[in-house]
Amino acid sequence: MITAEQREKLRGWFTGRLPDDLFEELTELTVDREEITVIGRIPEPRPAKDASAAEREAAVQGRIQEFRERTRETRMAVAREAEHAFRRKVSWGVECGGQRALFTHVAAPVMTRLRQPERQVLDTLIAGGVARSRSDALAWCVRLVQRHTDDWLTELRESLEHVQRVRAQGPDADAPQDAAHGAEEEDG
């Protein structure tokens, strides 16, 4: 978990480093221990006024694919710099015509130990065709919790940022830390 100030510095770095013509706007920058996800808005295509919904959908998908191919080298160069500076992988995404598309992004393995009642939940999701494996079922559960508890998670993240600010005022406050790696390195 990084602080709001560290997140702002990271966003500032990307705002300053990205070419002015890459995105209309940098709409979101999300960071965790493994990954920085950069999402920007790109111009919508302009289909004919009488275009069908299917044609409009295809135009947006075409615009997203065109952007992805055309900007690949630029995005890779920025990602290499950021990965070196912040020690995290960089993933990209766009918003266009009310749709969001994520390009290649990190799927980080997470190890956990579950008791039988918890495993039975996962196995039920598999048996019901919701997931192909326990790993898929666990990811499905996390997405479900995320969708239904955004307010609670936001409040928890804010509380964690407060704890980090208080820790930063403690006796170890003079220890050097980079913009993206705060006290989290101690988790080791």
PDB file of C-alpha atoms in Angstrom:
ATOM      1  CA  MET A   1       0.000   0.000   0.000  1.00  0.00           C
ATOM      2  CA  ILE A   2       1.395   3.385  -0.921  1.00  0.00           C
ATOM      3  CA  THR A   3       0.382   6.742   0.467  1.00  0.00           C
ATOM      4  CA  ALA A   4      -1.715   9.308  -1.350  1.00  0.00           C
ATOM      5  CA  GLU A   5       1.375  11.526  -1.674  1.00  0.00           C
ATOM      6  CA  GLN A   6       3.405   8.701  -3.238  1.00  0.00           C
ATOM      7  CA  ARG A   7       0.519   7.985  -5.636  1.00  0.00           C
ATOM      8  CA  GLU A   8       0.378  11.683  -6.568  1.00  0.00           C
ATOM      9  CA  LYS A   9       4.136  11.735  -7.264  1.00  0.00           C
ATOM     10  CA  LEU A  10       3.785   8.621  -9.398  1.00  0.00           C
ATOM     11  CA  ARG A  11       0.886  10.161 -11.334  1.00  0.00           C
ATOM     12  CA  GLY A  12       2.947  13.329 -11.753  1.00  0.00           C
ATOM     13  CA  TRP A  13       5.869  11.325 -13.131  1.00  0.00           C
ATOM     14  CA  PHE A  14       3.626   9.671 -15.725  1.00  0.00           C
ATOM     15  CA  THR A  15       1.892  12.955 -16.558  1.00  0.00           C
ATOM     16  CA  GLY A  16       5.272  14.559 -17.198  1.00  0.00           C
ATOM     17  CA  ARG A  17       6.768  11.581 -19.041  1.00  0.00           C
ATOM     18  CA  LEU A  18       3.910  10.580 -21.352  1.00  0.00           C
ATOM     19  CA  PRO A  19       3.929  12.274 -24.765  1.00  0.00           C
ATOM     20  CA  ASP A  20       1.274  15.007 -24.923  1.00  0.00           C
ATOM     21  CA  ASP A  21      -0.479  13.336 -27.847  1.00  0.00           C
ATOM     22  CA  LEU A  22      -0.692   9.829 -26.349  1.00  0.00           C
ATOM     23  CA  PHE A  23      -3.978  10.291 -24.455  1.00  0.00           C
ATOM     24  CA  GLU A  24      -6.644  12.976 -24.398  1.00  0.00           C
ATOM     25  CA  GLU A  25      -6.445  12.608 -20.633  1.00  0.00           C
ATOM     26  CA  LEU A  26      -4.715  10.347 -18.129  1.00  0.00           C
ATOM     27  CA  THR A  27      -7.886   9.098 -16.434  1.00  0.00           C
ATOM     28  CA  GLU A  28      -6.566   6.587 -13.909  1.00  0.00           C
ATOM     29  CA  LEU A  29      -3.319   5.401 -12.399  1.00  0.00           C
ATOM     30  CA  THR A  30      -3.540   2.413 -10.076  1.00  0.00           C
ATOM     31  CA  VAL A  31      -0.613   0.902  -8.200  1.00  0.00           C
ATOM     32  CA  ASP A  32      -0.009  -2.092  -5.973  1.00  0.00           C
ATOM     33  CA  ARG A  33       3.094  -4.085  -4.967  1.00  0.00           C
ATOM     34  CA  GLU A  34       3.567  -5.666  -8.392  1.00  0.00           C
ATOM     35  CA  GLU A  35       2.030  -3.366 -10.971  1.00  0.00           C
ATOM     36  CA  ILE A  36       1.265   0.159 -12.102  1.00  0.00           C
ATOM     37  CA  THR A  37      -1.767   0.371 -14.391  1.00  0.00           C
ATOM     38  CA  VAL A  38      -2.022   3.470 -16.584  1.00  0.00           C
ATOM     39  CA  ILE A  39      -5.370   4.190 -18.236  1.00  0.00           C
ATOM     40  CA  GLY A  40      -6.007   7.079 -20.584  1.00  0.00           C
ATOM     41  CA  ARG A  41      -8.877   8.346 -22.687  1.00  0.00           C
ATOM     42  CA  ILE A  42      -8.459   8.210 -26.461  1.00  0.00           C
ATOM     43  CA  PRO A  43     -10.579   9.968 -29.107  1.00  0.00           C
ATOM     44  CA  GLU A  44     -13.801   8.250 -30.082  1.00  0.00           C
ATOM     45  CA  PRO A  45     -14.304   7.280 -33.694  1.00  0.00           C
ATOM     46  CA  ARG A  46     -16.913   9.242 -35.660  1.00  0.00           C
ATOM     47  CA  PRO A  47     -19.165   6.756 -37.460  1.00  0.00           C
ATOM     48  CA  ALA A  48     -22.015   7.978 -39.658  1.00  0.00           C
ATOM     49  CA  LYS A  49     -24.982   9.457 -37.787  1.00  0.00           C
ATOM     50  CA  ASP A  50     -27.223   6.606 -38.913  1.00  0.00           C
ATOM     51  CA  ALA A  51     -24.732   3.889 -37.904  1.00  0.00           C
ATOM     52  CA  SER A  52     -26.152   0.915 -36.036  1.00  0.00           C
ATOM     53  CA  ALA A  53     -25.135  -0.013 -32.500  1.00  0.00           C
ATOM     54  CA  ALA A  54     -23.099  -2.918 -33.898  1.00  0.00           C
ATOM     55  CA  GLU A  55     -21.249  -0.570 -36.265  1.00  0.00           C
ATOM     56  CA  ARG A  56     -20.524   1.880 -33.440  1.00  0.00           C
ATOM     57  CA  GLU A  57     -19.263  -0.962 -31.229  1.00  0.00           C
ATOM     58  CA  ALA A  58     -16.995  -2.239 -34.001  1.00  0.00           C
ATOM     59  CA  ALA A  59     -15.677   1.286 -34.605  1.00  0.00           C
ATOM     60  CA  VAL A  60     -14.719   1.668 -30.934  1.00  0.00           C
ATOM     61  CA  GLN A  61     -13.030  -1.752 -30.910  1.00  0.00           C
ATOM     62  CA  GLY A  62     -11.171  -0.829 -34.088  1.00  0.00           C
ATOM     63  CA  ARG A  63     -10.009   2.471 -32.582  1.00  0.00           C
ATOM     64  CA  ILE A  64      -8.745   0.713 -29.454  1.00  0.00           C
ATOM     65  CA  GLN A  65      -6.825  -1.863 -31.512  1.00  0.00           C
ATOM     66  CA  GLU A  66      -5.368   0.852 -33.765  1.00  0.00           C
ATOM     67  CA  PHE A  67      -4.194   2.819 -30.713  1.00  0.00           C
ATOM     68  CA  ARG A  68      -2.660  -0.276 -29.141  1.00  0.00           C
ATOM     69  CA  GLU A  69      -0.638  -1.154 -32.245  1.00  0.00           C
ATOM     70  CA  ARG A  70       0.378   2.410 -33.148  1.00  0.00           C
ATOM     71  CA  THR A  71       1.593   3.351 -29.642  1.00  0.00           C
ATOM     72  CA  ARG A  72       3.227   0.048 -28.632  1.00  0.00           C
ATOM     73  CA  GLU A  73       6.846   1.214 -28.960  1.00  0.00           C
ATOM     74  CA  THR A  74       6.195   4.496 -27.122  1.00  0.00           C
ATOM     75  CA  ARG A  75       4.343   2.759 -24.297  1.00  0.00           C
ATOM     76  CA  MET A  76       7.077   0.123 -23.986  1.00  0.00           C
ATOM     77  CA  ALA A  77       9.784   2.805 -23.720  1.00  0.00           C
ATOM     78  CA  VAL A  78       7.897   4.627 -20.946  1.00  0.00           C
ATOM     79  CA  ALA A  79       7.201   1.303 -19.206  1.00  0.00           C
ATOM     80  CA  ARG A  80      10.898   0.359 -19.219  1.00  0.00           C
ATOM     81  CA  GLU A  81      11.814   3.664 -17.559  1.00  0.00           C
ATOM     82  CA  ALA A  82       9.032   3.362 -14.990  1.00  0.00           C
ATOM     83  CA  GLU A  83       9.814  -0.283 -14.226  1.00  0.00           C
ATOM     84  CA  HIS A  84      13.425   0.670 -13.565  1.00  0.00           C
ATOM     85  CA  ALA A  85      12.487   3.702 -11.441  1.00  0.00           C
ATOM     86  CA  PHE A  86       9.607   2.176  -9.450  1.00  0.00           C
ATOM     87  CA  ARG A  87      10.401  -1.572  -9.538  1.00  0.00           C
ATOM     88  CA  ARG A  88       6.925  -2.538 -10.722  1.00  0.00           C
ATOM     89  CA  LYS A  89       5.582  -3.791 -14.037  1.00  0.00           C
ATOM     90  CA  VAL A  90       3.588  -1.245 -16.041  1.00  0.00           C
ATOM     91  CA  SER A  91       0.301  -2.177 -17.688  1.00  0.00           C
ATOM     92  CA  TRP A  92      -1.788  -0.060 -20.012  1.00  0.00           C
ATOM     93  CA  GLY A  93      -5.433   0.463 -20.788  1.00  0.00           C
ATOM     94  CA  VAL A  94      -7.725   2.911 -22.540  1.00  0.00           C
ATOM     95  CA  GLU A  95     -11.198   4.345 -22.300  1.00  0.00           C
ATOM     96  CA  CYS A  96     -12.965   5.008 -25.575  1.00  0.00           C
ATOM     97  CA  GLY A  97     -16.623   5.509 -26.356  1.00  0.00           C
ATOM     98  CA  GLY A  98     -17.724   4.509 -22.867  1.00  0.00           C
ATOM     99  CA  GLN A  99     -15.700   1.277 -22.966  1.00  0.00           C
ATOM    100  CA  ARG A 100     -12.570   0.339 -21.078  1.00  0.00           C
ATOM    101  CA  ALA A 101      -9.960  -2.036 -22.483  1.00  0.00           C
ATOM    102  CA  LEU A 102      -6.932  -3.299 -20.552  1.00  0.00           C
ATOM    103  CA  PHE A 103      -3.900  -4.449 -22.488  1.00  0.00           C
ATOM    104  CA  THR A 104      -1.480  -7.055 -21.136  1.00  0.00           C
ATOM    105  CA  HIS A 105      -1.453  -6.892 -17.356  1.00  0.00           C
ATOM    106  CA  VAL A 106      -0.011  -8.801 -14.434  1.00  0.00           C
ATOM    107  CA  ALA A 107      -1.786 -11.810 -12.975  1.00  0.00           C
ATOM    108  CA  ALA A 108       0.172 -12.224  -9.742  1.00  0.00           C
ATOM    109  CA  PRO A 109       0.049 -15.577  -7.966  1.00  0.00           C
ATOM    110  CA  VAL A 110      -1.259 -15.471  -4.424  1.00  0.00           C
ATOM    111  CA  MET A 111      -0.780 -18.326  -1.989  1.00  0.00           C
ATOM    112  CA  THR A 112      -3.366 -19.029   0.683  1.00  0.00           C
ATOM    113  CA  ARG A 113      -4.378 -21.815   3.025  1.00  0.00           C
ATOM    114  CA  LEU A 114      -8.056 -22.633   3.176  1.00  0.00           C
ATOM    115  CA  ARG A 115      -9.964 -24.835   5.574  1.00  0.00           C
ATOM    116  CA  GLN A 116     -12.486 -27.363   4.293  1.00  0.00           C
ATOM    117  CA  PRO A 117     -15.587 -25.106   4.482  1.00  0.00           C
ATOM    118  CA  GLU A 118     -13.762 -22.471   2.414  1.00  0.00           C
ATOM    119  CA  ARG A 119     -12.556 -25.068  -0.103  1.00  0.00           C
ATOM    120  CA  GLN A 120     -16.126 -26.339  -0.405  1.00  0.00           C
ATOM    121  CA  VAL A 121     -17.246 -22.857  -1.468  1.00  0.00           C
ATOM    122  CA  LEU A 122     -14.634 -22.871  -4.235  1.00  0.00           C
ATOM    123  CA  ASP A 123     -15.512 -26.426  -5.267  1.00  0.00           C
ATOM    124  CA  THR A 124     -19.204 -25.506  -5.469  1.00  0.00           C
ATOM    125  CA  LEU A 125     -18.356 -22.649  -7.840  1.00  0.00           C
ATOM    126  CA  ILE A 126     -16.407 -25.116  -9.978  1.00  0.00           C
ATOM    127  CA  ALA A 127     -19.226 -27.687  -9.956  1.00  0.00           C
ATOM    128  CA  GLY A 128     -21.707 -24.947 -10.879  1.00  0.00           C
ATOM    129  CA  GLY A 129     -19.655 -23.920 -13.899  1.00  0.00           C
ATOM    130  CA  VAL A 130     -18.818 -20.477 -12.491  1.00  0.00           C
ATOM    131  CA  ALA A 131     -15.089 -21.269 -12.442  1.00  0.00           C
ATOM    132  CA  ARG A 132     -12.722 -23.794 -14.033  1.00  0.00           C
ATOM    133  CA  SER A 133     -10.414 -24.188 -11.052  1.00  0.00           C
ATOM    134  CA  ARG A 134     -10.019 -23.209  -7.420  1.00  0.00           C
ATOM    135  CA  SER A 135      -7.777 -20.384  -8.559  1.00  0.00           C
ATOM    136  CA  ASP A 136     -10.500 -19.056 -10.901  1.00  0.00           C
ATOM    137  CA  ALA A 137     -13.110 -19.500  -8.162  1.00  0.00           C
ATOM    138  CA  LEU A 138     -11.005 -17.550  -5.674  1.00  0.00           C
ATOM    139  CA  ALA A 139     -10.481 -14.742  -8.195  1.00  0.00           C
ATOM    140  CA  TRP A 140     -14.262 -14.707  -8.819  1.00  0.00           C
ATOM    141  CA  CYS A 141     -14.870 -14.365  -5.057  1.00  0.00           C
ATOM    142  CA  VAL A 142     -12.408 -11.480  -4.813  1.00  0.00           C
ATOM    143  CA  ARG A 143     -14.125  -9.659  -7.723  1.00  0.00           C
ATOM    144  CA  LEU A 144     -17.511 -10.209  -6.064  1.00  0.00           C
ATOM    145  CA  VAL A 145     -16.294  -8.778  -2.746  1.00  0.00           C
ATOM    146  CA  GLN A 146     -14.650  -5.873  -4.578  1.00  0.00           C
ATOM    147  CA  ARG A 147     -17.861  -5.043  -6.446  1.00  0.00           C
ATOM    148  CA  HIS A 148     -20.030  -5.063  -3.325  1.00  0.00           C
ATOM    149  CA  THR A 149     -17.732  -3.423  -0.804  1.00  0.00           C
ATOM    150  CA  ASP A 150     -16.165  -0.457  -2.624  1.00  0.00           C
ATOM    151  CA  ASP A 151     -17.156   1.975   0.141  1.00  0.00           C
ATOM    152  CA  TRP A 152     -15.737  -0.242   2.875  1.00  0.00           C
ATOM    153  CA  LEU A 153     -12.500  -0.870   0.935  1.00  0.00           C
ATOM    154  CA  THR A 154     -12.125   2.862   0.249  1.00  0.00           C
ATOM    155  CA  GLU A 155     -12.491   3.617   3.954  1.00  0.00           C
ATOM    156  CA  LEU A 156      -9.989   0.871   4.821  1.00  0.00           C
ATOM    157  CA  ARG A 157      -7.438   2.215   2.288  1.00  0.00           C
ATOM    158  CA  GLU A 158      -7.831   5.717   3.727  1.00  0.00           C
ATOM    159  CA  SER A 159      -7.239   4.325   7.214  1.00  0.00           C
ATOM    160  CA  LEU A 160      -4.096   2.551   6.029  1.00  0.00           C
ATOM    161  CA  GLU A 161      -2.821   5.801   4.505  1.00  0.00           C
ATOM    162  CA  HIS A 162      -3.387   7.510   7.864  1.00  0.00           C
ATOM    163  CA  VAL A 163      -1.390   4.778   9.631  1.00  0.00           C
ATOM    164  CA  GLN A 164       1.452   5.240   7.124  1.00  0.00           C
ATOM    165  CA  ARG A 165       1.470   9.020   7.712  1.00  0.00           C
ATOM    166  CA  VAL A 166       1.690   8.451  11.488  1.00  0.00           C
ATOM    167  CA  ARG A 167       4.488   5.890  11.030  1.00  0.00           C
ATOM    168  CA  ALA A 168       6.365   8.381   8.843  1.00  0.00           C
ATOM    169  CA  GLN A 169       6.479  10.762  11.797  1.00  0.00           C
ATOM    170  CA  GLY A 170       8.095   8.105  13.994  1.00  0.00           C
ATOM    171  CA  PRO A 171      11.762   7.528  14.840  1.00  0.00           C
ATOM    172  CA  ASP A 172      12.499   5.801  11.501  1.00  0.00           C
ATOM    173  CA  ALA A 173      11.170   8.742   9.465  1.00  0.00           C
ATOM    174  CA  ASP A 174      14.663   9.630   8.218  1.00  0.00           C
ATOM    175  CA  ALA A 175      15.109   6.303   6.388  1.00  0.00           C
ATOM    176  CA  PRO A 176      15.252   6.913   2.591  1.00  0.00           C
ATOM    177  CA  GLN A 177      12.271   5.717   0.533  1.00  0.00           C
ATOM    178  CA  ASP A 178      11.516   6.146  -3.165  1.00  0.00           C
ATOM    179  CA  ALA A 179       8.251   7.541  -4.551  1.00  0.00           C
ATOM    180  CA  ALA A 180       6.624   4.167  -5.060  1.00  0.00           C
ATOM    181  CA  HIS A 181       8.172   2.067  -2.304  1.00  0.00           C
ATOM    182  CA  GLY A 182       7.217   3.207   1.159  1.00  0.00           C
ATOM    183  CA  ALA A 183       7.224   1.179   4.333  1.00  0.00           C
ATOM    184  CA  GLU A 184       5.763  -1.759   2.411  1.00  0.00           C
ATOM    185  CA  GLU A 185       9.255  -3.110   1.730  1.00  0.00           C
ATOM    186  CA  GLU A 186       9.344  -4.279   5.344  1.00  0.00           C
ATOM    187  CA  ASP A 187       6.729  -6.949   4.540  1.00  0.00           C
ATOM    188  CA  GLY A 188       9.579  -9.059   3.077  1.00  0.00           C
TER     189      GLY A 188
END
